[in-house]
XYZ file of C-alpha atoms in Angstrom:
341
model
C 154.366 47.040 114.873
C 151.141 48.964 114.760
C 148.160 47.373 113.070
C 145.215 49.171 111.501
C 141.726 47.952 111.073
C 140.322 47.350 107.588
C 138.140 50.457 107.783
C 141.086 52.624 108.836
C 143.228 51.335 105.951
C 140.471 52.167 103.479
C 140.252 55.693 104.850
C 144.036 56.237 104.617
C 144.107 54.906 101.041
C 141.315 57.270 100.072
C 143.130 60.281 101.555
C 146.420 59.306 99.891
C 144.779 58.851 96.488
C 143.018 62.223 96.670
C 146.254 63.937 97.729
C 148.145 62.353 94.840
C 145.502 63.401 92.336
C 145.499 66.906 93.761
C 149.310 67.075 93.395
C 149.088 65.822 89.815
C 146.444 68.410 89.002
C 148.457 71.300 90.446
C 151.820 70.162 89.097
C 150.582 69.110 85.650
C 147.444 71.121 84.906
C 145.470 70.152 81.772
C 144.381 73.308 79.966
C 141.581 72.115 77.759
C 141.170 75.541 76.157
C 144.858 75.709 75.290
C 144.755 72.238 73.757
C 141.835 73.281 71.563
C 143.638 76.456 70.539
C 146.810 74.507 69.738
C 144.748 72.027 67.745
C 143.145 74.838 65.782
C 146.551 76.428 65.179
C 147.976 73.135 63.919
C 144.924 72.639 61.701
C 145.172 76.156 60.257
C 148.923 75.904 59.687
C 148.508 72.579 57.880
C 146.119 74.060 55.315
C 147.370 75.530 52.056
C 146.730 79.270 51.973
C 146.896 82.163 49.541
C 147.253 85.911 50.096
C 144.399 87.762 48.426
C 142.837 91.176 47.952
C 139.150 91.640 47.178
C 138.162 94.378 44.715
C 134.876 95.347 43.099
C 133.861 97.401 40.107
C 130.186 98.383 40.402
C 129.572 95.275 42.498
C 131.264 92.945 40.008
C 133.665 91.506 42.599
C 136.964 89.722 42.159
C 139.637 88.005 44.200
C 143.044 89.385 43.171
C 146.222 87.323 43.504
C 149.712 88.825 43.219
C 151.644 86.439 40.944
C 153.944 88.969 39.291
C 156.850 86.535 39.565
C 154.964 83.907 37.557
C 153.866 83.622 33.943
C 150.935 81.317 34.749
C 148.089 81.384 37.290
C 149.273 80.089 40.659
C 145.934 78.446 41.470
C 144.036 75.791 39.563
C 140.601 76.456 38.064
C 139.092 74.215 40.752
C 140.821 76.084 43.589
C 139.681 79.368 42.076
C 136.080 78.190 41.777
C 136.169 77.109 45.435
C 137.473 80.531 46.494
C 134.549 82.140 44.666
C 131.999 80.180 46.705
C 130.078 82.790 48.711
C 128.990 80.336 51.414
C 132.115 78.290 52.021
C 134.942 80.673 51.103
C 135.728 84.275 50.155
C 133.127 84.688 47.427
C 133.483 86.468 44.101
C 132.633 86.550 40.412
C 136.141 85.415 39.533
C 139.819 85.155 40.499
C 142.258 87.476 38.709
C 146.013 86.899 38.578
C 148.504 89.739 38.181
C 151.232 87.996 36.177
C 154.595 88.757 34.649
C 154.590 89.961 31.032
C 155.479 87.471 28.302
C 159.167 86.621 28.557
C 161.320 88.802 26.340
C 158.385 90.973 25.254
C 158.894 94.605 26.247
C 155.517 95.587 24.803
C 153.769 94.772 28.071
C 154.144 95.687 31.740
C 152.082 92.780 33.092
C 149.797 89.942 32.071
C 146.287 89.157 33.300
C 144.484 85.827 33.526
C 141.096 85.204 35.096
C 139.059 82.194 36.156
C 135.286 82.599 36.424
C 133.352 81.446 39.475
C 132.661 78.130 37.725
C 136.358 77.577 36.938
C 136.092 78.440 33.239
C 138.532 80.937 31.732
C 137.283 83.943 29.735
C 139.488 85.877 27.379
C 139.128 89.138 29.274
C 136.949 91.056 31.738
C 136.301 94.795 31.545
C 135.451 95.373 35.197
C 138.219 92.957 36.125
C 140.883 94.894 34.228
C 139.945 98.069 36.125
C 140.248 96.145 39.406
C 143.617 94.775 38.283
C 144.863 98.305 37.559
C 143.777 99.466 41.025
C 145.433 96.380 42.555
C 148.726 97.082 40.772
C 148.611 100.685 41.942
C 147.986 99.573 45.533
C 150.906 97.134 45.263
C 153.179 100.117 44.594
C 153.362 99.908 40.810
C 153.208 103.666 40.532
C 152.318 104.383 36.921
C 149.710 106.471 35.126
C 148.856 103.563 32.843
C 149.658 99.876 32.413
C 150.080 97.819 29.250
C 148.361 94.531 30.057
C 148.676 91.328 28.065
C 145.363 89.403 28.030
C 143.988 86.452 26.093
C 141.942 89.037 24.169
C 145.042 91.030 23.222
C 146.623 94.205 24.663
C 144.526 96.307 27.053
C 145.642 99.661 28.499
C 144.001 100.973 31.709
C 144.744 104.570 32.728
C 144.514 105.735 36.343
C 142.427 108.917 36.669
C 142.967 111.635 39.252
C 139.497 111.052 40.737
C 140.306 107.410 41.521
C 138.436 105.994 38.538
C 140.003 104.030 35.710
C 139.676 104.596 31.952
C 140.461 101.566 29.842
C 141.422 101.503 26.174
C 139.451 98.382 25.259
C 140.610 98.271 21.640
C 138.380 97.880 18.599
C 135.172 95.829 18.587
C 135.108 92.653 16.503
C 132.047 92.863 14.289
C 132.434 89.807 12.082
C 129.880 87.259 13.239
C 132.047 84.225 12.529
C 134.765 85.641 14.791
C 132.451 86.348 17.737
C 131.770 83.393 17.226
C 128.182 82.770 16.163
C 126.543 80.585 13.550
C 123.814 83.194 12.998
C 123.805 84.388 9.401
C 125.292 87.806 8.673
C 122.526 90.283 7.811
C 124.270 93.662 7.784
C 125.121 95.507 4.534
C 128.831 94.900 5.264
C 128.184 91.219 4.609
C 129.853 89.927 7.784
C 128.006 91.384 10.782
C 125.056 90.066 12.777
C 122.720 92.942 13.685
C 119.336 92.102 15.242
C 119.236 88.711 13.572
C 116.345 86.382 14.418
C 117.034 83.582 16.902
C 114.561 81.061 18.300
C 115.490 80.168 21.875
C 113.629 79.182 25.052
C 110.342 79.118 23.093
C 110.761 82.794 22.178
C 111.897 84.788 19.153
C 114.791 87.172 19.787
C 116.546 89.836 17.707
C 120.225 89.339 18.470
C 123.280 91.468 17.689
C 126.583 89.600 18.068
C 129.802 91.476 18.912
C 133.127 90.453 20.431
C 135.331 92.542 22.679
C 137.838 89.710 22.775
C 135.038 87.730 24.430
C 131.619 87.042 22.883
C 128.427 89.033 23.490
C 124.814 88.702 22.387
C 122.922 91.984 22.729
C 119.130 92.065 22.792
C 117.099 95.285 22.909
C 113.797 95.263 24.809
C 111.169 97.857 25.614
C 111.112 97.079 29.329
C 113.696 95.108 31.312
C 111.153 94.279 33.992
C 108.383 92.822 31.841
C 109.885 91.729 28.529
C 112.254 89.019 29.756
C 112.320 86.091 32.169
C 115.885 86.800 33.210
C 116.605 83.639 35.217
C 115.284 81.445 32.410
C 116.160 83.348 29.233
C 119.704 84.210 30.339
C 121.113 80.676 30.704
C 119.146 79.422 27.691
C 120.693 82.060 25.428
C 124.160 81.602 26.968
C 124.142 77.927 25.966
C 122.343 78.262 22.636
C 123.903 76.194 19.815
C 124.087 79.453 17.848
C 127.088 80.345 20.025
C 129.747 77.604 19.835
C 131.861 79.099 22.651
C 128.765 80.024 24.698
C 128.120 83.733 25.143
C 127.555 86.656 27.487
C 123.994 87.942 27.184
C 123.057 91.618 27.576
C 119.420 92.720 27.703
C 119.227 96.453 26.946
C 116.600 99.171 27.326
C 117.105 102.551 25.609
C 116.329 105.395 28.014
C 117.569 108.298 25.846
C 119.981 108.918 22.940
C 122.864 109.002 25.437
C 121.599 106.702 28.195
C 121.113 102.927 28.114
C 120.154 100.466 30.834
C 121.137 96.797 30.897
C 121.022 93.485 32.728
C 123.694 90.893 32.049
C 123.876 87.113 32.216
C 127.602 86.374 32.108
C 129.065 83.283 30.523
C 130.436 81.111 33.324
C 129.200 83.377 36.123
C 125.454 83.896 35.641
C 123.832 87.143 36.802
C 126.328 89.792 37.876
C 125.970 93.437 38.859
C 128.151 94.698 36.001
C 130.023 93.616 32.869
C 132.556 95.996 31.351
C 133.116 94.274 28.018
C 129.366 93.749 27.672
C 128.747 97.441 28.262
C 131.200 98.312 25.485
C 129.594 95.790 23.133
C 126.048 97.005 23.731
C 126.917 100.640 22.992
C 128.374 99.568 19.640
C 125.308 97.383 19.009
C 122.937 100.245 19.841
C 124.670 102.573 17.384
C 124.842 99.982 14.599
C 121.189 98.998 15.052
C 120.105 102.649 14.896
C 118.848 102.715 18.489
C 120.981 105.756 19.345
C 123.141 108.176 17.300
C 126.917 107.932 17.464
C 128.171 110.806 19.661
C 130.696 113.160 18.085
C 133.868 114.535 19.616
C 136.246 112.821 22.026
C 136.457 112.217 25.746
C 133.733 111.897 28.341
C 131.545 114.475 26.591
C 131.235 111.952 23.748
C 130.468 109.026 26.051
C 127.236 107.077 26.406
C 126.052 106.448 29.947
C 125.116 102.848 30.676
C 123.278 102.009 33.884
C 123.962 98.522 35.211
C 122.535 96.881 38.338
C 125.699 97.949 40.205
C 125.947 101.510 38.883
C 127.006 103.495 35.810
C 129.795 103.129 33.259
C 130.726 105.703 30.603
C 131.510 104.287 27.159
C 133.051 106.173 24.235
C 133.313 104.594 20.772
C 135.816 106.984 19.222
C 135.457 107.592 15.496
C 139.050 108.729 14.949
C 140.565 105.327 15.777
C 137.533 103.020 16.120
C 138.580 102.165 19.688
C 136.298 101.917 22.714
C 137.108 103.640 26.009
C 135.433 102.552 29.239
C 135.489 104.698 32.394
C 134.375 103.490 35.803
C 135.370 102.785 39.416
C 137.459 100.014 40.976
C 137.627 99.786 44.765
C 139.410 97.673 47.362
C 137.050 95.859 49.735
C 139.503 93.949 51.951
C 142.725 91.946 51.923
C 144.017 88.954 53.855
C 144.743 85.245 53.717
C 142.350 82.578 52.451
C 142.468 78.830 53.042
C 142.453 76.773 49.847
C 139.855 74.016 49.673
């Protein structure tokens, strides 16, 4: 038997251990990058997700969800508000659901519901309905127009050849109590609120109240830059006790008999680049308050141009049927999958 010294044994053990480790490393490599990627994949796959498309109408941007096989929104108000977060998720002024029409009702092609960026639910959204029409068209619903059921009643968007959308917004609601507002009626018709005095935010305002299925307070100013403190006056007026359901606030400057300019503080969303229903309401308010004449004729030649922070809308208040027609763009920004938080 051959004996080894203590130092020799230590050397052999060291060599054997290194060889074993080397064999283990070659035979069973540990890919740290792969493990991280697998971990990320498992994490992503474990999260609830939703397929979305992002559309905008004059910068008023919305997350569109295809729920045509459902009669109710497929996300909760809280999930929708989280999706609208511009720092931690997709970002948007609201989430719009393309839904099935009411069961058994052949009057409609689809239904629309919307949650604002704060999770509240408005009755309707003018820019949103144009985006919904473009979304339906992009989904393959090849029609010239759509009959949409909304919480504000039936709305009919028509797809134009130039890519824009004209929406039959229905008739304005002029009765103050139905807007709703507690401001006293002061119009000769006995029911309307036209430039009525309101004390709010330590200022005196002349407010016209009109509903387009959702409530609007319209205030005319000489200069949008100097006559209002937008970030302070907007939320104060939105939450004024004079408006039990809160209200969308439009500040309007008259540029010419056929051209108005506005800034909007939207109920539940704050400052946005555009508001379709508000644009319709302010044109009616301008005509009724004598700020501009009512155009004659029909079609775009009888429309009033309204400049919003995000661009222009054309609004026609047609005398023959008392309906309002809104024309403007609706464009796809991107589509994909979003993680629900």
